[in-house]
Amino acid sequence: MKAIVIPKYGGPEVLQYVDVDKPSPAEGEVLVKNHASSLNGSDFEVMRGAWAARLGGPRRTKHKILGTDIAGRVEAVGSGVTKFKPDDDVFGDLLYPGGYGAFAEYVCAQEKVLALKPPCMTFEEAATYPESGIIAIQSLRGKRQIQPGDKVLINGAGGGMGTFAVQIAKYYGAEVTGVDSTMKLDILRSIGADYVMDYKEVDFTKTGERYDMILDTVARRSLFAYRRALKHDGMLIIVGGSRSALFQAFVLGPLMSRIGSKKMGINPINMDPMQDYEILSELYEAGKVVPVIDRRVPLSEVPDALKDLEEGQVIGKVVISIEHDNT
Ligand SMILES: NC(=O)c1ccc[n+]([C@@H]2O[C@H](COP(=O)([O-])OP(=O)(O)OC[C@H]3O[C@@H](n4cnc5c(N)ncnc54)[C@H](OP(=O)(O)O)[C@@H]3O)[C@@H](O)[C@H]2O)c1
């Protein structure tokens, strides 16, 4: 089968589109004929060998094949699998608990990371949800549940996760401010953002506005700057960002949250996301939360598409459409 292999850390040029052995499912695993995947910010961070990726493999990633999101049809199941059977259509995120390998024609996934795909959702649409949509909804409905009327700011709002977060926050009745670069602001308005800001022009922590919730997918600031922009009982949720911002959120966040009324920290990860898949599927069917798809590319073009994502040339999601010789 064809796959995008990562032999070492580096730029998109290190990635190889090659033939590898088709996997077979172990106990508790499902073999999925993968019809679509999508790119995430975490893919180029793993490709480059960002610090978090190197914790699992200092010189090269321990995972041979890149990619985390899958959407496809069950081809076979390993022993002990009870939830799925051949010909079921599924989608899921291999990232938790620590898996990769989605940029491939076939994938073996643990049963517990997969959900049934709603029949009205295409594989390409389904492939946009697992990492971006699930983390967005878990962040907004985590320790502090989003409330109607909340003032919510989403930083990195034009990215894969951000475009889901804007729509989810609007669905729950929040007043939403989306922050991203100029070329993404019109889309943010079109998916419901009440206010938009260009991060290259305005520092949202210095405008004097205060928010009930700040969701930052690309955190770069000190916790003291965020604290300035939070309301009395507001909450900062950091999903991704610089090493220093993540370190502060992890170490200082719980401390600062304890001594003050403002809460700050890393997004909660619910390892049982099935309820979130159900909610997102219902919101899709109701037309309330739909994927923002920038473009669809074949598997062989993953390296170029990752380059564009890293350079900020993507609004929302890039979908990988996976062709099979026998389809
Ligand atoms: N905590 C978790 O559970 C978890 C799991 C998976 C992923 N993540 C993290 O989540 C992060 C976001 O992922 P994603 O897939 O949404 O990435 P993405 O699609 O690349 O989106 C990031 C967005 O942020 C914008 N941006 C860049 N710098 C910015 C700044 N200083 N201020 C405001 N916006 C800025 C980018 O626009 P421009 O490039 O045009 O500037 C882009 O639109 C990644 O860092 C990833 O590691 C976290």
Tab-separated table of N, CA, C and O and ligand atoms in Angstrom, residues 40-42 44-45 95-96 131 135 155-156 158-162 179-181 184 199 217-218 220 239-241 267 269 309 312 316, ligand 1:
chain	number	residue	atom	x	y	z
A	40	ASN	N	-3.123	18.445	10.276
A	40	ASN	CA	-3.228	19.195	11.526
A	40	ASN	C	-1.902	19.894	11.787
A	40	ASN	O	-0.853	19.427	11.324
A	41	GLY	N	-1.976	20.973	12.594
A	41	GLY	CA	-0.742	21.658	12.988
A	41	GLY	C	0.238	20.678	13.628
A	41	GLY	O	1.454	20.797	13.461
A	42	SER	N	-0.289	19.685	14.328
A	42	SER	CA	0.583	18.718	15.007
A	42	SER	C	1.403	17.895	14.007
A	42	SER	O	2.476	17.401	14.342
A	44	PHE	N	2.981	18.995	11.229
A	44	PHE	CA	4.287	19.595	10.884
A	44	PHE	C	5.163	19.741	12.116
A	44	PHE	O	6.385	19.773	12.018
A	45	GLU	N	4.532	19.789	13.311
A	45	GLU	CA	5.347	19.823	14.534
A	45	GLU	C	6.080	18.489	14.716
A	45	GLU	O	7.260	18.456	15.057
A	95	LEU	N	-4.170	9.888	17.472
A	95	LEU	CA	-3.204	10.567	18.346
A	95	LEU	C	-3.260	10.079	19.785
A	95	LEU	O	-2.244	9.875	20.424
A	96	TYR	N	-4.476	9.949	20.320
A	96	TYR	CA	-4.601	9.433	21.687
A	96	TYR	C	-5.114	8.012	21.598
A	96	TYR	O	-6.157	7.782	21.003
A	131	GLU	N	-9.289	15.162	15.092
A	131	GLU	CA	-8.417	15.913	16.003
A	131	GLU	C	-8.974	17.321	16.230
A	131	GLU	O	-9.211	17.736	17.370
A	135	ILE	N	-10.992	18.185	19.799
A	135	ILE	CA	-10.256	18.989	20.787
A	135	ILE	C	-10.952	20.336	20.988
A	135	ILE	O	-11.032	20.851	22.111
A	155	ASN	N	-7.938	32.343	19.641
A	155	ASN	CA	-6.707	32.762	18.967
A	155	ASN	C	-6.235	31.614	18.074
A	155	ASN	O	-6.166	30.467	18.513
A	156	GLY	N	-5.924	31.952	16.792
A	156	GLY	CA	-5.665	30.889	15.815
A	156	GLY	C	-6.984	30.408	15.232
A	156	GLY	O	-7.124	29.260	14.809
A	158	GLY	N	-8.581	30.848	12.517
A	158	GLY	CA	-8.717	30.474	11.108
A	158	GLY	C	-8.079	29.139	10.783
A	158	GLY	O	-8.090	28.690	9.631
A	159	GLY	N	-7.513	28.477	11.800
A	159	GLY	CA	-6.865	27.183	11.565
A	159	GLY	C	-7.854	26.035	11.633
A	159	GLY	O	-9.074	26.231	11.753
A	160	GLY	N	-7.307	24.820	11.583
A	160	GLY	CA	-8.149	23.626	11.587
A	160	GLY	C	-9.021	23.562	12.830
A	160	GLY	O	-10.243	23.396	12.757
A	161	MET	N	-8.384	23.699	13.990
A	161	MET	CA	-9.142	23.624	15.235
A	161	MET	C	-9.986	24.869	15.440
A	161	MET	O	-11.138	24.806	15.877
A	162	GLY	N	-9.391	26.024	15.099
A	162	GLY	CA	-10.066	27.301	15.342
A	162	GLY	C	-11.392	27.430	14.598
A	162	GLY	O	-12.376	27.938	15.157
A	179	VAL	N	-9.331	35.571	16.245
A	179	VAL	CA	-8.058	36.246	15.961
A	179	VAL	C	-7.226	35.374	15.029
A	179	VAL	O	-7.004	34.187	15.318
A	180	ASP	N	-6.784	35.958	13.926
A	180	ASP	CA	-5.900	35.232	13.005
A	180	ASP	C	-5.308	36.246	12.016
A	180	ASP	O	-5.412	37.461	12.237
A	181	SER	N	-4.696	35.766	10.930
A	181	SER	CA	-4.076	36.703	9.981
A	181	SER	C	-5.125	37.246	9.000
A	181	SER	O	-6.214	36.675	8.849
A	184	LYS	N	-7.629	35.386	6.643
A	184	LYS	CA	-8.597	34.442	7.218
A	184	LYS	C	-9.805	35.128	7.849
A	184	LYS	O	-10.750	34.464	8.255
A	199	TYR	N	-3.920	39.335	14.128
A	199	TYR	CA	-2.937	39.268	15.224
A	199	TYR	C	-1.653	40.035	14.904
A	199	TYR	O	-0.878	40.352	15.806
A	217	THR	N	-4.933	28.318	20.386
A	217	THR	CA	-4.365	27.130	19.734
A	217	THR	C	-2.891	27.345	19.379
A	217	THR	O	-2.208	26.399	19.017
A	218	VAL	N	-2.434	28.600	19.469
A	218	VAL	CA	-1.042	28.912	19.097
A	218	VAL	C	-0.443	29.876	20.129
A	218	VAL	O	0.071	30.938	19.790
A	220	ARG	N	1.606	32.085	22.617
A	220	ARG	CA	2.977	32.594	22.590
A	220	ARG	C	3.248	33.544	23.758
A	220	ARG	O	4.338	34.088	23.861
A	239	VAL	N	-4.217	25.230	23.966
A	239	VAL	CA	-4.288	23.949	23.264
A	239	VAL	C	-2.959	23.619	22.581
A	239	VAL	O	-2.559	22.467	22.471
A	240	GLY	N	-2.288	24.628	22.109
A	240	GLY	CA	-0.998	24.432	21.449
A	240	GLY	C	-0.232	25.739	21.507
A	240	GLY	O	-0.795	26.781	21.845
A	241	GLY	N	1.063	25.694	21.184
A	241	GLY	CA	1.830	26.935	21.184
A	241	GLY	C	3.295	26.694	21.435
A	241	GLY	O	3.793	25.576	21.288
A	267	ASN	N	-5.624	22.438	27.781
A	267	ASN	CA	-6.961	21.859	27.555
A	267	ASN	C	-7.077	20.462	28.148
A	267	ASN	O	-6.118	19.686	28.136
A	269	ILE	N	-8.039	16.632	28.204
A	269	ILE	CA	-8.199	15.623	27.144
A	269	ILE	C	-9.065	14.503	27.693
A	269	ILE	O	-8.678	13.825	28.647
A	309	LEU	N	0.566	24.622	4.890
A	309	LEU	CA	-0.046	24.776	6.217
A	309	LEU	C	0.926	25.498	7.155
A	309	LEU	O	0.553	26.426	7.869
A	312	GLY	N	1.170	29.209	6.617
A	312	GLY	CA	-0.038	30.016	6.819
A	312	GLY	C	-0.871	30.208	5.564
A	312	GLY	O	-1.663	31.152	5.484
A	316	GLY	N	-8.689	26.890	7.541
A	316	GLY	CA	-9.428	25.692	7.970
A	316	GLY	C	-8.602	24.442	7.724
A	316	GLY	O	-7.462	24.351	8.136
B	1	LIG	N1	-3.434	19.894	23.349
B	1	LIG	C1	-3.852	18.977	22.512
B	1	LIG	O1	-4.570	18.067	22.881
B	1	LIG	C2	-3.482	19.104	21.080
B	1	LIG	C3	-3.731	18.050	20.198
B	1	LIG	C4	-3.426	18.226	18.867
B	1	LIG	C5	-2.890	19.420	18.427
B	1	LIG	N2	-2.632	20.412	19.313
B	1	LIG	C6	-2.033	21.692	18.890
B	1	LIG	O2	-3.003	22.578	18.401
B	1	LIG	C7	-2.349	23.569	17.629
B	1	LIG	C8	-3.235	24.100	16.513
B	1	LIG	O3	-3.542	23.091	15.585
B	1	LIG	P1	-4.321	23.405	14.230
B	1	LIG	O4	-4.419	22.096	13.523
B	1	LIG	O5	-5.536	24.203	14.455
B	1	LIG	O6	-3.231	24.300	13.485
B	1	LIG	P2	-3.395	25.217	12.173
B	1	LIG	O7	-4.463	24.655	11.299
B	1	LIG	O8	-2.016	25.393	11.642
B	1	LIG	O9	-3.961	26.592	12.733
B	1	LIG	C9	-3.207	27.542	13.453
B	1	LIG	C10	-3.731	28.920	13.105
B	1	LIG	O10	-3.127	29.885	13.969
B	1	LIG	C11	-2.713	31.019	13.185
B	1	LIG	N3	-1.624	31.698	13.893
B	1	LIG	C12	-0.289	31.484	13.793
B	1	LIG	N4	0.368	32.296	14.647
B	1	LIG	C13	-0.579	33.030	15.283
B	1	LIG	C14	-0.535	34.041	16.283
B	1	LIG	N5	0.637	34.454	16.808
B	1	LIG	N6	-1.690	34.578	16.709
B	1	LIG	C15	-2.887	34.177	16.201
B	1	LIG	N7	-3.002	33.216	15.244
B	1	LIG	C16	-1.848	32.660	14.791
B	1	LIG	C17	-2.316	30.398	11.856
B	1	LIG	O11	-2.363	31.388	10.852
B	1	LIG	P3	-1.064	31.938	10.046
B	1	LIG	O12	-0.129	30.777	9.932
B	1	LIG	O13	-1.646	32.448	8.770
B	1	LIG	O14	-0.468	33.029	10.830
B	1	LIG	C18	-3.399	29.353	11.673
B	1	LIG	O15	-4.539	29.904	11.074
B	1	LIG	C19	-1.025	22.958	17.196
B	1	LIG	O16	0.008	23.678	17.833
B	1	LIG	C20	-1.066	21.551	17.758
B	1	LIG	O17	0.155	21.113	18.279
B	1	LIG	C21	-2.938	20.264	20.616
